[in-house]
mmCIF file of C-alpha atoms in Angstrom:
data_model
loop_
_atom_site.group_PDB
_atom_site.id
_atom_site.type_symbol
_atom_site.label_atom_id
_atom_site.label_comp_id
_atom_site.label_asym_id
_atom_site.label_seq_id
_atom_site.Cartn_x
_atom_site.Cartn_y
_atom_site.Cartn_z
ATOM 1 C CA MET A 1 18.686 -57.491 -35.400
ATOM 2 C CA THR A 2 19.962 -60.198 -33.031
ATOM 3 C CA ALA A 3 19.911 -60.146 -29.231
ATOM 4 C CA THR A 4 23.683 -59.695 -29.204
ATOM 5 C CA THR A 5 23.443 -56.718 -31.566
ATOM 6 C CA GLU A 6 20.650 -55.131 -29.489
ATOM 7 C CA LYS A 7 22.738 -55.457 -26.319
ATOM 8 C CA THR A 8 25.719 -53.912 -27.987
ATOM 9 C CA TRP A 9 23.588 -51.028 -29.293
ATOM 10 C CA PHE A 10 22.119 -50.461 -25.810
ATOM 11 C CA GLU A 11 25.491 -50.426 -24.175
ATOM 12 C CA LYS A 12 26.716 -47.990 -26.814
ATOM 13 C CA ASN A 13 23.918 -45.468 -26.143
ATOM 14 C CA GLU A 14 23.634 -45.960 -22.390
ATOM 15 C CA GLU A 15 26.408 -43.445 -21.757
ATOM 16 C CA SER A 16 24.749 -40.720 -23.889
ATOM 17 C CA TRP A 17 21.397 -41.286 -22.171
ATOM 18 C CA THR A 18 23.051 -40.949 -18.789
ATOM 19 C CA GLU A 19 24.685 -37.688 -19.836
ATOM 20 C CA GLU A 20 21.337 -36.278 -21.032
ATOM 21 C CA ASP A 21 19.640 -37.252 -17.762
ATOM 22 C CA GLU A 22 22.387 -35.552 -15.775
ATOM 23 C CA LEU A 23 21.992 -32.386 -17.830
ATOM 24 C CA PHE A 24 18.237 -32.443 -17.233
ATOM 25 C CA ASP A 25 18.723 -32.916 -13.485
ATOM 26 C CA ASP A 26 21.261 -30.112 -13.336
ATOM 27 C CA ALA A 27 18.809 -27.762 -15.075
ATOM 28 C CA ALA A 28 16.060 -28.744 -12.657
ATOM 29 C CA VAL A 29 18.248 -28.190 -9.648
ATOM 30 C CA GLY A 30 19.479 -24.888 -11.016
ATOM 31 C CA GLY A 31 16.145 -23.264 -11.792
ATOM 32 C CA ASP A 32 12.904 -25.182 -11.484
ATOM 33 C CA GLU A 33 13.410 -27.626 -8.634
ATOM 34 C CA LYS A 34 12.124 -25.158 -6.053
ATOM 35 C CA ILE A 35 8.876 -24.847 -8.038
ATOM 36 C CA TYR A 36 8.374 -28.605 -8.071
ATOM 37 C CA VAL A 37 8.796 -28.945 -4.299
ATOM 38 C CA ALA A 38 7.229 -25.612 -3.256
ATOM 39 C CA SER A 39 4.045 -25.537 -1.216
ATOM 40 C CA TYR A 40 0.859 -23.853 -2.368
ATOM 41 C CA TRP A 41 1.537 -20.814 -0.172
ATOM 42 C CA GLN A 42 5.067 -20.426 -1.538
ATOM 43 C CA LEU A 43 3.793 -20.473 -5.111
ATOM 44 C CA MET A 44 1.110 -17.973 -4.154
ATOM 45 C CA TRP A 45 3.720 -15.659 -2.619
ATOM 46 C CA TRP A 46 5.972 -15.811 -5.695
ATOM 47 C CA ARG A 47 3.065 -15.007 -8.012
ATOM 48 C CA PHE A 48 2.002 -12.144 -5.771
ATOM 49 C CA LEU A 49 5.460 -10.534 -5.898
ATOM 50 C CA LYS A 50 5.188 -10.342 -9.691
ATOM 51 C CA HIS A 51 2.117 -8.089 -9.375
ATOM 52 C CA ARG A 52 3.760 -4.695 -8.806
ATOM 53 C CA MET A 53 0.617 -2.685 -8.112
ATOM 54 C CA ALA A 54 -0.521 -5.297 -5.595
ATOM 55 C CA VAL A 55 2.826 -5.074 -3.797
ATOM 56 C CA ILE A 56 2.573 -1.276 -3.719
ATOM 57 C CA GLY A 57 -0.993 -1.529 -2.446
ATOM 58 C CA GLY A 58 0.099 -3.940 0.272
ATOM 59 C CA ILE A 59 2.899 -1.598 1.376
ATOM 60 C CA VAL A 60 0.473 1.341 1.521
ATOM 61 C CA ILE A 61 -2.016 -0.667 3.588
ATOM 62 C CA ILE A 62 0.683 -1.824 6.012
ATOM 63 C CA LEU A 63 1.865 1.781 6.367
ATOM 64 C CA LEU A 64 -1.678 2.996 7.081
ATOM 65 C CA TYR A 65 -2.223 0.342 9.748
ATOM 66 C CA VAL A 66 1.146 1.179 11.348
ATOM 67 C CA ILE A 67 0.121 4.842 11.493
ATOM 68 C CA ALA A 68 -3.221 3.861 13.051
ATOM 69 C CA LEU A 69 -1.498 1.592 15.568
ATOM 70 C CA PHE A 70 1.091 4.189 16.631
ATOM 71 C CA ALA A 71 -1.050 7.297 16.100
ATOM 72 C CA GLU A 72 -0.005 8.829 19.446
ATOM 73 C CA PHE A 73 3.652 8.676 18.397
ATOM 74 C CA VAL A 74 3.213 9.645 14.724
ATOM 75 C CA ALA A 75 0.854 12.570 15.375
ATOM 76 C CA PRO A 76 2.527 15.641 16.902
ATOM 77 C CA TYR A 77 -0.455 16.759 19.003
ATOM 78 C CA HIS A 78 -3.551 15.501 20.767
ATOM 79 C CA PRO A 79 -6.591 14.862 18.528
ATOM 80 C CA ASP A 80 -8.910 16.633 20.991
ATOM 81 C CA PRO A 81 -6.585 18.888 22.945
ATOM 82 C CA HIS A 82 -7.429 20.810 26.073
ATOM 83 C CA PRO A 83 -8.849 24.273 25.294
ATOM 84 C CA SER A 84 -5.550 25.761 26.457
ATOM 85 C CA GLU A 85 -3.713 23.699 23.817
ATOM 86 C CA LEU A 86 -5.920 24.651 20.859
ATOM 87 C CA PHE A 87 -4.334 26.623 18.032
ATOM 88 C CA VAL A 88 -6.845 29.437 18.371
ATOM 89 C CA SER A 89 -4.536 31.953 16.734
ATOM 90 C CA TYR A 90 -4.191 29.680 13.692
ATOM 91 C CA LYS A 91 -7.806 28.665 13.114
ATOM 92 C CA LEU A 92 -8.289 27.392 9.522
ATOM 93 C CA ALA A 93 -4.591 27.931 8.800
ATOM 94 C CA PRO A 94 -3.482 26.310 5.525
ATOM 95 C CA PRO A 95 -0.961 23.436 5.385
ATOM 96 C CA THR A 96 2.469 24.605 6.499
ATOM 97 C CA LYS A 97 5.057 24.913 3.762
ATOM 98 C CA ILE A 98 8.278 23.045 4.492
ATOM 99 C CA HIS A 99 11.489 24.584 3.149
ATOM 100 C CA LEU A 100 15.072 23.460 2.597
ATOM 101 C CA PHE A 101 16.411 26.786 1.261
ATOM 102 C CA ASP A 102 15.944 30.200 2.824
ATOM 103 C CA GLU A 103 15.277 33.396 0.902
ATOM 104 C CA ASN A 104 18.984 33.701 0.134
ATOM 105 C CA TRP A 105 19.114 30.127 -1.201
ATOM 106 C CA ASN A 106 21.171 28.868 1.715
ATOM 107 C CA LEU A 107 20.642 25.175 2.421
ATOM 108 C CA HIS A 108 19.219 24.236 5.837
ATOM 109 C CA ARG A 109 17.710 21.208 7.487
ATOM 110 C CA PRO A 110 13.900 21.087 6.908
ATOM 111 C CA PHE A 111 12.329 24.155 8.476
ATOM 112 C CA VAL A 112 9.266 26.377 8.458
ATOM 113 C CA TYR A 113 8.883 30.120 8.674
ATOM 114 C CA LYS A 114 6.950 31.927 11.315
ATOM 115 C CA LEU A 115 3.322 32.499 10.318
ATOM 116 C CA ALA A 116 2.108 36.073 10.398
ATOM 117 C CA GLN A 117 -1.595 36.946 10.402
ATOM 118 C CA GLU A 118 -3.401 39.662 8.544
ATOM 119 C CA ARG A 119 -7.043 40.568 7.991
ATOM 120 C CA ASP A 120 -8.597 41.136 4.611
ATOM 121 C CA PRO A 121 -10.115 44.636 4.942
ATOM 122 C CA GLU A 122 -13.133 43.702 2.811
ATOM 123 C CA THR A 123 -14.012 40.127 3.889
ATOM 124 C CA LEU A 124 -12.308 40.258 7.343
ATOM 125 C CA ARG A 125 -10.897 36.829 6.503
ATOM 126 C CA ARG A 126 -7.670 35.741 8.138
ATOM 127 C CA ILE A 127 -4.715 35.668 5.787
ATOM 128 C CA TYR A 128 -1.560 33.808 6.802
ATOM 129 C CA THR A 129 1.781 34.897 5.407
ATOM 130 C CA GLU A 130 5.327 33.706 6.072
ATOM 131 C CA ASP A 131 7.656 35.910 8.096
ATOM 132 C CA THR A 132 11.033 35.028 6.553
ATOM 133 C CA SER A 133 12.923 36.731 9.368
ATOM 134 C CA GLU A 134 12.329 33.796 11.744
ATOM 135 C CA ILE A 135 13.093 30.145 11.027
ATOM 136 C CA TYR A 136 11.855 27.183 13.053
ATOM 137 C CA PRO A 137 13.701 23.898 12.303
ATOM 138 C CA ILE A 138 11.714 20.652 12.202
ATOM 139 C CA ARG A 139 12.859 18.222 14.873
ATOM 140 C CA PHE A 140 12.424 14.451 14.694
ATOM 141 C CA PHE A 141 11.836 12.254 17.727
ATOM 142 C CA THR A 142 11.233 15.377 19.713
ATOM 143 C CA GLU A 143 9.340 16.099 22.905
ATOM 144 C CA GLY A 144 5.722 17.158 22.733
ATOM 145 C CA PRO A 145 2.410 16.715 24.535
ATOM 146 C CA GLU A 146 2.402 13.717 26.867
ATOM 147 C CA TYR A 147 0.306 10.687 25.904
ATOM 148 C CA GLU A 148 -0.357 7.095 26.941
ATOM 149 C CA MET A 149 0.564 4.430 24.399
ATOM 150 C CA TRP A 150 -2.205 1.796 24.374
ATOM 151 C CA GLY A 151 -2.853 2.596 28.035
ATOM 152 C CA LEU A 152 0.358 0.757 29.004
ATOM 153 C CA PHE A 153 2.972 3.477 29.444
ATOM 154 C CA SER A 154 3.322 7.232 29.199
ATOM 155 C CA SER A 155 5.633 9.135 26.887
ATOM 156 C CA ASN A 156 6.072 12.552 25.337
ATOM 157 C CA ILE A 157 8.248 11.589 22.343
ATOM 158 C CA HIS A 158 6.695 12.272 18.932
ATOM 159 C CA LEU A 159 7.905 11.486 15.435
ATOM 160 C CA TYR A 160 8.286 15.157 14.519
ATOM 161 C CA GLY A 161 7.492 18.621 15.768
ATOM 162 C CA LEU A 162 8.842 22.120 16.329
ATOM 163 C CA GLY A 163 11.069 23.143 19.188
ATOM 164 C CA PRO A 164 10.031 25.308 22.143
ATOM 165 C CA GLU A 165 11.303 28.393 20.308
ATOM 166 C CA ALA A 166 8.225 28.154 18.031
ATOM 167 C CA GLY A 167 5.960 29.188 20.886
ATOM 168 C CA ASP A 168 2.286 28.520 20.176
ATOM 169 C CA GLN A 169 2.883 27.900 16.468
ATOM 170 C CA GLY A 170 2.566 24.311 15.337
ATOM 171 C CA LEU A 171 3.630 22.287 12.318
ATOM 172 C CA PHE A 172 0.411 21.773 10.363
ATOM 173 C CA LEU A 173 1.098 19.292 7.557
ATOM 174 C CA PHE A 174 -2.583 19.217 6.514
ATOM 175 C CA GLY A 175 -3.668 22.554 7.949
ATOM 176 C CA VAL A 176 -5.948 23.412 10.858
ATOM 177 C CA ASP A 177 -9.669 22.693 11.018
ATOM 178 C CA GLU A 178 -12.493 24.949 12.146
ATOM 179 C CA GLY A 179 -12.058 23.791 15.731
ATOM 180 C CA ALA A 180 -8.439 25.023 15.803
ATOM 181 C CA ARG A 181 -7.051 21.449 15.827
ATOM 182 C CA ASP A 182 -4.270 19.952 13.718
ATOM 183 C CA LEU A 183 -5.920 18.056 10.848
ATOM 184 C CA PHE A 184 -3.044 15.597 10.291
ATOM 185 C CA THR A 185 -3.297 14.490 13.918
ATOM 186 C CA ARG A 186 -7.023 13.875 13.619
ATOM 187 C CA ILE A 187 -6.587 11.940 10.350
ATOM 188 C CA CYS A 188 -4.045 9.648 12.052
ATOM 189 C CA PHE A 189 -6.443 8.915 14.903
ATOM 190 C CA GLY A 190 -9.370 8.653 12.482
ATOM 191 C CA ALA A 191 -7.530 5.897 10.609
ATOM 192 C CA ARG A 192 -7.705 3.800 13.774
ATOM 193 C CA ILE A 193 -11.512 3.604 13.593
ATOM 194 C CA SER A 194 -12.022 3.727 9.826
ATOM 195 C CA LEU A 195 -9.518 0.935 9.110
ATOM 196 C CA THR A 196 -10.407 -1.365 11.994
ATOM 197 C CA ILE A 197 -14.161 -1.104 11.449
ATOM 198 C CA GLY A 198 -13.683 -2.509 7.945
ATOM 199 C CA LEU A 199 -11.412 -5.279 9.182
ATOM 200 C CA VAL A 200 -13.690 -6.347 12.059
ATOM 201 C CA SER A 201 -16.803 -6.227 9.877
ATOM 202 C CA VAL A 202 -15.159 -8.390 7.221
ATOM 203 C CA VAL A 203 -14.088 -10.970 9.820
ATOM 204 C CA ILE A 204 -17.672 -11.227 11.067
ATOM 205 C CA SER A 205 -18.958 -11.427 7.490
ATOM 206 C CA LEU A 206 -16.364 -14.111 6.731
ATOM 207 C CA ILE A 207 -17.494 -16.267 9.650
ATOM 208 C CA LEU A 208 -21.191 -15.893 8.816
ATOM 209 C CA GLY A 209 -20.648 -16.350 5.075
ATOM 210 C CA ILE A 210 -18.542 -19.500 5.343
ATOM 211 C CA ILE A 211 -20.682 -21.159 8.016
ATOM 212 C CA LEU A 212 -24.106 -20.403 6.539
ATOM 213 C CA GLY A 213 -22.991 -20.653 2.909
ATOM 214 C CA GLY A 214 -21.151 -23.904 3.627
ATOM 215 C CA ILE A 215 -24.176 -25.440 5.353
ATOM 216 C CA SER A 216 -26.409 -24.339 2.515
ATOM 217 C CA GLY A 217 -24.202 -25.750 -0.249
ATOM 218 C CA TYR A 218 -22.897 -28.871 1.479
ATOM 219 C CA TYR A 219 -26.121 -30.257 2.937
ATOM 220 C CA GLY A 220 -28.780 -28.743 0.653
ATOM 221 C CA GLY A 221 -32.422 -29.578 1.286
ATOM 222 C CA THR A 222 -34.301 -27.730 4.042
ATOM 223 C CA PRO A 223 -31.261 -25.875 5.466
ATOM 224 C CA ASP A 224 -30.465 -24.629 1.971
ATOM 225 C CA ASN A 225 -34.021 -23.364 1.435
ATOM 226 C CA ILE A 226 -34.143 -21.547 4.775
ATOM 227 C CA ILE A 227 -30.758 -19.866 4.387
ATOM 228 C CA GLN A 228 -31.406 -18.857 0.781
ATOM 229 C CA ARG A 229 -34.754 -17.309 1.653
ATOM 230 C CA ILE A 230 -33.071 -15.254 4.389
ATOM 231 C CA ILE A 231 -30.383 -14.112 1.936
ATOM 232 C CA GLU A 232 -32.966 -13.212 -0.690
ATOM 233 C CA PHE A 233 -34.960 -11.196 1.837
ATOM 234 C CA ILE A 234 -31.904 -9.211 2.946
ATOM 235 C CA ARG A 235 -30.730 -8.602 -0.613
ATOM 236 C CA SER A 236 -34.189 -7.627 -1.804
ATOM 237 C CA VAL A 237 -34.090 -4.525 0.395
ATOM 238 C CA PRO A 238 -32.083 -1.654 -1.139
ATOM 239 C CA GLU A 239 -28.750 -1.664 0.639
ATOM 240 C CA ILE A 240 -28.273 2.062 1.201
ATOM 241 C CA PRO A 241 -31.753 2.709 2.698
ATOM 242 C CA LEU A 242 -31.406 -0.459 4.797
ATOM 243 C CA ILE A 243 -28.076 0.643 6.238
ATOM 244 C CA MET A 244 -29.378 4.154 6.865
ATOM 245 C CA ALA A 245 -32.510 2.859 8.589
ATOM 246 C CA LEU A 246 -30.576 0.475 10.821
ATOM 247 C CA ALA A 247 -27.998 3.151 11.661
ATOM 248 C CA ALA A 248 -30.727 5.671 12.512
ATOM 249 C CA ALA A 249 -32.229 3.119 14.903
ATOM 250 C CA LEU A 250 -29.077 3.086 17.037
ATOM 251 C CA PRO A 251 -29.535 5.219 20.184
ATOM 252 C CA ALA A 252 -27.923 8.638 19.844
ATOM 253 C CA ASP A 253 -26.815 8.636 23.491
ATOM 254 C CA TRP A 254 -24.680 5.503 23.152
ATOM 255 C CA PRO A 255 -21.018 5.961 24.093
ATOM 256 C CA VAL A 256 -18.362 5.779 21.401
ATOM 257 C CA VAL A 257 -17.405 2.143 22.037
ATOM 258 C CA GLN A 258 -20.994 0.853 21.885
ATOM 259 C CA LEU A 259 -21.727 2.904 18.783
ATOM 260 C CA TYR A 260 -18.547 1.577 17.141
ATOM 261 C CA PHE A 261 -19.546 -2.049 17.688
ATOM 262 C CA GLY A 262 -23.131 -1.265 16.710
ATOM 263 C CA ILE A 263 -22.021 0.114 13.331
ATOM 264 C CA THR A 264 -19.643 -2.845 12.892
ATOM 265 C CA VAL A 265 -22.350 -5.453 13.478
ATOM 266 C CA LEU A 266 -24.765 -3.506 11.297
ATOM 267 C CA LEU A 267 -22.400 -3.466 8.314
ATOM 268 C CA SER A 268 -21.593 -7.153 8.837
ATOM 269 C CA PHE A 269 -25.283 -8.035 8.878
ATOM 270 C CA VAL A 270 -25.716 -6.522 5.440
ATOM 271 C CA GLY A 271 -22.402 -7.687 3.938
ATOM 272 C CA TRP A 272 -22.284 -11.434 4.669
ATOM 273 C CA THR A 273 -24.871 -12.423 2.050
ATOM 274 C CA GLY A 274 -22.600 -11.978 -0.976
ATOM 275 C CA LEU A 275 -19.872 -14.193 0.435
ATOM 276 C CA ALA A 276 -22.433 -16.808 1.486
ATOM 277 C CA ARG A 277 -23.703 -16.991 -2.105
ATOM 278 C CA VAL A 278 -20.162 -17.510 -3.411
ATOM 279 C CA VAL A 279 -19.406 -20.231 -0.859
ATOM 280 C CA ARG A 280 -22.722 -22.005 -1.547
ATOM 281 C CA GLY A 281 -22.144 -22.072 -5.298
ATOM 282 C CA ARG A 282 -18.649 -23.482 -4.931
ATOM 283 C CA PHE A 283 -19.762 -26.112 -2.432
ATOM 284 C CA LEU A 284 -22.523 -27.270 -4.770
ATOM 285 C CA SER A 285 -19.992 -27.803 -7.560
ATOM 286 C CA LEU A 286 -17.336 -29.427 -5.370
ATOM 287 C CA ARG A 287 -19.273 -31.769 -3.119
ATOM 288 C CA GLU A 288 -19.529 -34.417 -5.896
ATOM 289 C CA GLU A 289 -15.930 -34.114 -7.043
ATOM 290 C CA ASP A 290 -13.647 -37.153 -6.903
ATOM 291 C CA PHE A 291 -11.253 -35.732 -4.332
ATOM 292 C CA VAL A 292 -14.152 -34.985 -1.956
ATOM 293 C CA MET A 293 -15.487 -38.501 -2.385
ATOM 294 C CA ALA A 294 -11.988 -39.915 -1.793
ATOM 295 C CA ALA A 295 -11.666 -37.893 1.410
ATOM 296 C CA ARG A 296 -14.963 -39.253 2.670
ATOM 297 C CA LEU A 297 -14.020 -42.834 1.836
ATOM 298 C CA SER A 298 -10.696 -42.434 3.643
ATOM 299 C CA GLY A 299 -12.607 -41.709 6.859
ATOM 300 C CA SER A 300 -12.284 -37.905 7.020
ATOM 301 C CA GLY A 301 -14.947 -36.143 9.045
ATOM 302 C CA GLU A 302 -17.242 -33.564 7.474
ATOM 303 C CA MET A 303 -15.460 -30.597 9.042
ATOM 304 C CA ARG A 304 -12.104 -31.872 7.754
ATOM 305 C CA VAL A 305 -13.551 -32.366 4.284
ATOM 306 C CA ILE A 306 -14.923 -28.824 4.306
ATOM 307 C CA LEU A 307 -11.970 -26.999 5.864
ATOM 308 C CA ARG A 308 -9.083 -29.101 4.553
ATOM 309 C CA HIS A 309 -10.222 -30.097 1.072
ATOM 310 C CA MET A 310 -13.053 -27.880 -0.167
ATOM 311 C CA LEU A 311 -12.275 -24.384 1.124
ATOM 312 C CA PRO A 312 -8.638 -24.256 -0.144
ATOM 313 C CA SER A 313 -9.812 -25.147 -3.643
ATOM 314 C CA PHE A 314 -11.614 -21.806 -4.015
ATOM 315 C CA LEU A 315 -9.500 -19.714 -1.681
ATOM 316 C CA SER A 316 -8.988 -17.130 -4.418
ATOM 317 C CA HIS A 317 -12.729 -16.430 -4.560
ATOM 318 C CA ILE A 318 -12.906 -15.910 -0.797
ATOM 319 C CA ILE A 319 -9.859 -13.641 -0.744
ATOM 320 C CA ALA A 320 -11.178 -11.577 -3.651
ATOM 321 C CA SER A 321 -14.540 -11.168 -1.937
ATOM 322 C CA LEU A 322 -12.949 -10.134 1.358
ATOM 323 C CA THR A 323 -10.497 -7.632 -0.101
ATOM 324 C CA LEU A 324 -13.267 -6.029 -2.131
ATOM 325 C CA SER A 325 -15.573 -5.969 0.901
ATOM 326 C CA ILE A 326 -13.177 -4.045 3.161
ATOM 327 C CA PRO A 327 -13.135 -0.828 1.064
ATOM 328 C CA GLY A 328 -16.901 -1.124 0.636
ATOM 329 C CA ILE A 329 -17.382 -1.186 4.398
ATOM 330 C CA ILE A 330 -14.973 1.727 4.862
ATOM 331 C CA LEU A 331 -16.961 3.730 2.316
ATOM 332 C CA ALA A 332 -20.228 2.768 4.029
ATOM 333 C CA GLU A 333 -18.970 3.906 7.444
ATOM 334 C CA THR A 334 -17.598 7.115 5.943
ATOM 335 C CA GLY A 335 -20.912 7.856 4.245
ATOM 336 C CA LEU A 336 -22.966 7.149 7.373
ATOM 337 C CA SER A 337 -20.729 9.323 9.544
ATOM 338 C CA PHE A 338 -20.706 12.069 6.923
ATOM 339 C CA ILE A 339 -24.506 12.400 6.983
ATOM 340 C CA GLY A 340 -24.668 12.066 10.765
ATOM 341 C CA LEU A 341 -26.109 8.525 11.002
ATOM 342 C CA GLY A 342 -22.866 6.744 11.862
ATOM 343 C CA LEU A 343 -20.203 7.662 14.350
ATOM 344 C CA ARG A 344 -20.539 11.052 15.972
ATOM 345 C CA PRO A 345 -18.167 13.347 17.850
ATOM 346 C CA PRO A 346 -16.243 12.876 20.109
ATOM 347 C CA ALA A 347 -15.485 9.767 17.991
ATOM 348 C CA ILE A 348 -12.876 10.441 15.328
ATOM 349 C CA SER A 349 -13.117 8.728 11.945
ATOM 350 C CA TRP A 350 -12.568 9.921 8.418
ATOM 351 C CA GLY A 351 -16.314 10.230 7.940
ATOM 352 C CA VAL A 352 -16.638 12.352 11.084
ATOM 353 C CA LEU A 353 -13.821 14.602 9.879
ATOM 354 C CA LEU A 354 -15.593 15.088 6.563
ATOM 355 C CA GLN A 355 -18.617 16.519 8.357
ATOM 356 C CA ASP A 356 -16.711 19.814 8.442
ATOM 357 C CA ALA A 357 -16.674 19.708 4.630
ATOM 358 C CA GLN A 358 -20.467 19.805 4.346
ATOM 359 C CA LYS A 359 -20.466 23.584 4.237
ATOM 360 C CA VAL A 360 -19.658 24.909 0.783
ATOM 361 C CA LYS A 361 -18.423 28.198 2.232
ATOM 362 C CA THR A 362 -15.985 26.401 4.544
ATOM 363 C CA VAL A 363 -14.630 24.261 1.734
ATOM 364 C CA ALA A 364 -14.204 27.296 -0.506
ATOM 365 C CA LEU A 365 -12.150 29.050 2.180
ATOM 366 C CA ALA A 366 -10.357 25.946 3.484
ATOM 367 C CA PRO A 367 -10.171 23.229 0.784
ATOM 368 C CA TRP A 368 -7.687 21.224 2.912
ATOM 369 C CA LEU A 369 -10.669 20.047 4.981
ATOM 370 C CA LEU A 370 -11.300 17.575 2.125
ATOM 371 C CA ILE A 371 -7.963 15.799 2.742
ATOM 372 C CA PRO A 372 -9.705 13.012 4.768
ATOM 373 C CA ALA A 373 -11.501 12.108 1.534
ATOM 374 C CA LEU A 374 -8.099 11.591 -0.114
ATOM 375 C CA ALA A 375 -7.208 9.179 2.701
ATOM 376 C CA VAL A 376 -10.378 7.205 1.945
ATOM 377 C CA ILE A 377 -9.616 7.141 -1.789
ATOM 378 C CA LEU A 378 -6.013 6.009 -1.189
ATOM 379 C CA THR A 379 -7.156 3.210 1.115
ATOM 380 C CA VAL A 380 -9.842 1.962 -1.265
ATOM 381 C CA LEU A 381 -7.461 1.915 -4.237
ATOM 382 C CA ALA A 382 -4.757 0.138 -2.215
ATOM 383 C CA PHE A 383 -7.191 -2.563 -1.085
ATOM 384 C CA ASN A 384 -8.469 -3.049 -4.644
ATOM 385 C CA PHE A 385 -4.949 -3.452 -6.054
ATOM 386 C CA LEU A 386 -4.030 -5.802 -3.222
ATOM 387 C CA GLY A 387 -7.165 -7.858 -3.785
ATOM 388 C CA ASP A 388 -6.482 -8.203 -7.499
ATOM 389 C CA GLY A 389 -2.942 -9.376 -6.827
ATOM 390 C CA ILE A 390 -3.943 -11.910 -4.182
ATOM 391 C CA ARG A 391 -6.785 -13.217 -6.329
ATOM 392 C CA ASP A 392 -4.468 -13.804 -9.278
ATOM 393 C CA ALA A 393 -1.791 -15.340 -7.058
ATOM 394 C CA ALA A 394 -4.255 -17.717 -5.356
ATOM 395 C CA ASP A 395 -5.781 -18.898 -8.625
ATOM 396 C CA PRO A 396 -4.820 -22.588 -8.890
ATOM 397 C CA TYR A 397 -5.135 -22.461 -12.697
ATOM 398 C CA ALA A 398 -2.739 -19.537 -13.121
ATOM 399 C CA LYS A 399 0.584 -20.211 -14.808
#
């Protein structure tokens, strides 16, 4: 084939090649271009949205933290009301039934019937029945007991409640406890401690785990030996007896705030070792990689190499460890408070609320006292689903 023939053949096919390239570019712009130019966090977000259970878990967790943050507004009553505001006449009352239709099947806005009390002639147990002759409508954004929101301003508006025509009867979504207090209100305020203690403990564990684990894996030598011996000593002691012993050592006369931070630091002291082991192992495998060596040769400082180049490469491992640690800490606090070694009244947490469920007789007569345990289970499952979704989304090798 001559040069002239080759040129003619090229000119003949140049137009078809151009058309194919344009088609390819149009396809890229139409569907995949955003993937090519997206950042790591955008790709992570798109992968996370494909994990339905993780999205549901995230929504549940956000809802729980919103309830904890605005507990004074969401809850209809005070968690520890004045003796004059206790529901003494409705002690251990079951959860209130909410109706839309009356006995004649007439449609109404959500309402409750008046509760009537009777005594079992044999056991003398209180029996609550509905008096269908009186209807109390449920009001939203209604007035109720006055409160201070975050200590900044006062208000008496609550998310829901009954009107003044209900008298001393309340709307008990989760029933009434043995102290004649609304259980739903106490669960809302208990979420404030139970959820934040897990979050604060994990943040402390994260700081300790990354710093000590990073030093151990990045530098090696004597620092590595010292840190690993400390980790091995802590992990060699059975975790449950260690936590119980440390919790029992906290003074019983400490106020609620000091006891809260004492339990938080205690759980962090036990929980940082696992994350430190993960960080150390990853640092040992990454410190000789080409991209780390290139960062050093380009003049990057050690902190920049660690924080900018090494940590993001195993972000999925850190996120998975953290999301799995939060429910573990919540369970640990709940267990300690349940057996009386953690938070104690007047503090309100889900573990403290479950102390009322220690009596078999009480649970048999009032099974709704176990509802705080359902809140713990829901939170743990939501965090586990969220952690699985974030771990898969942050995996750099995922498709």
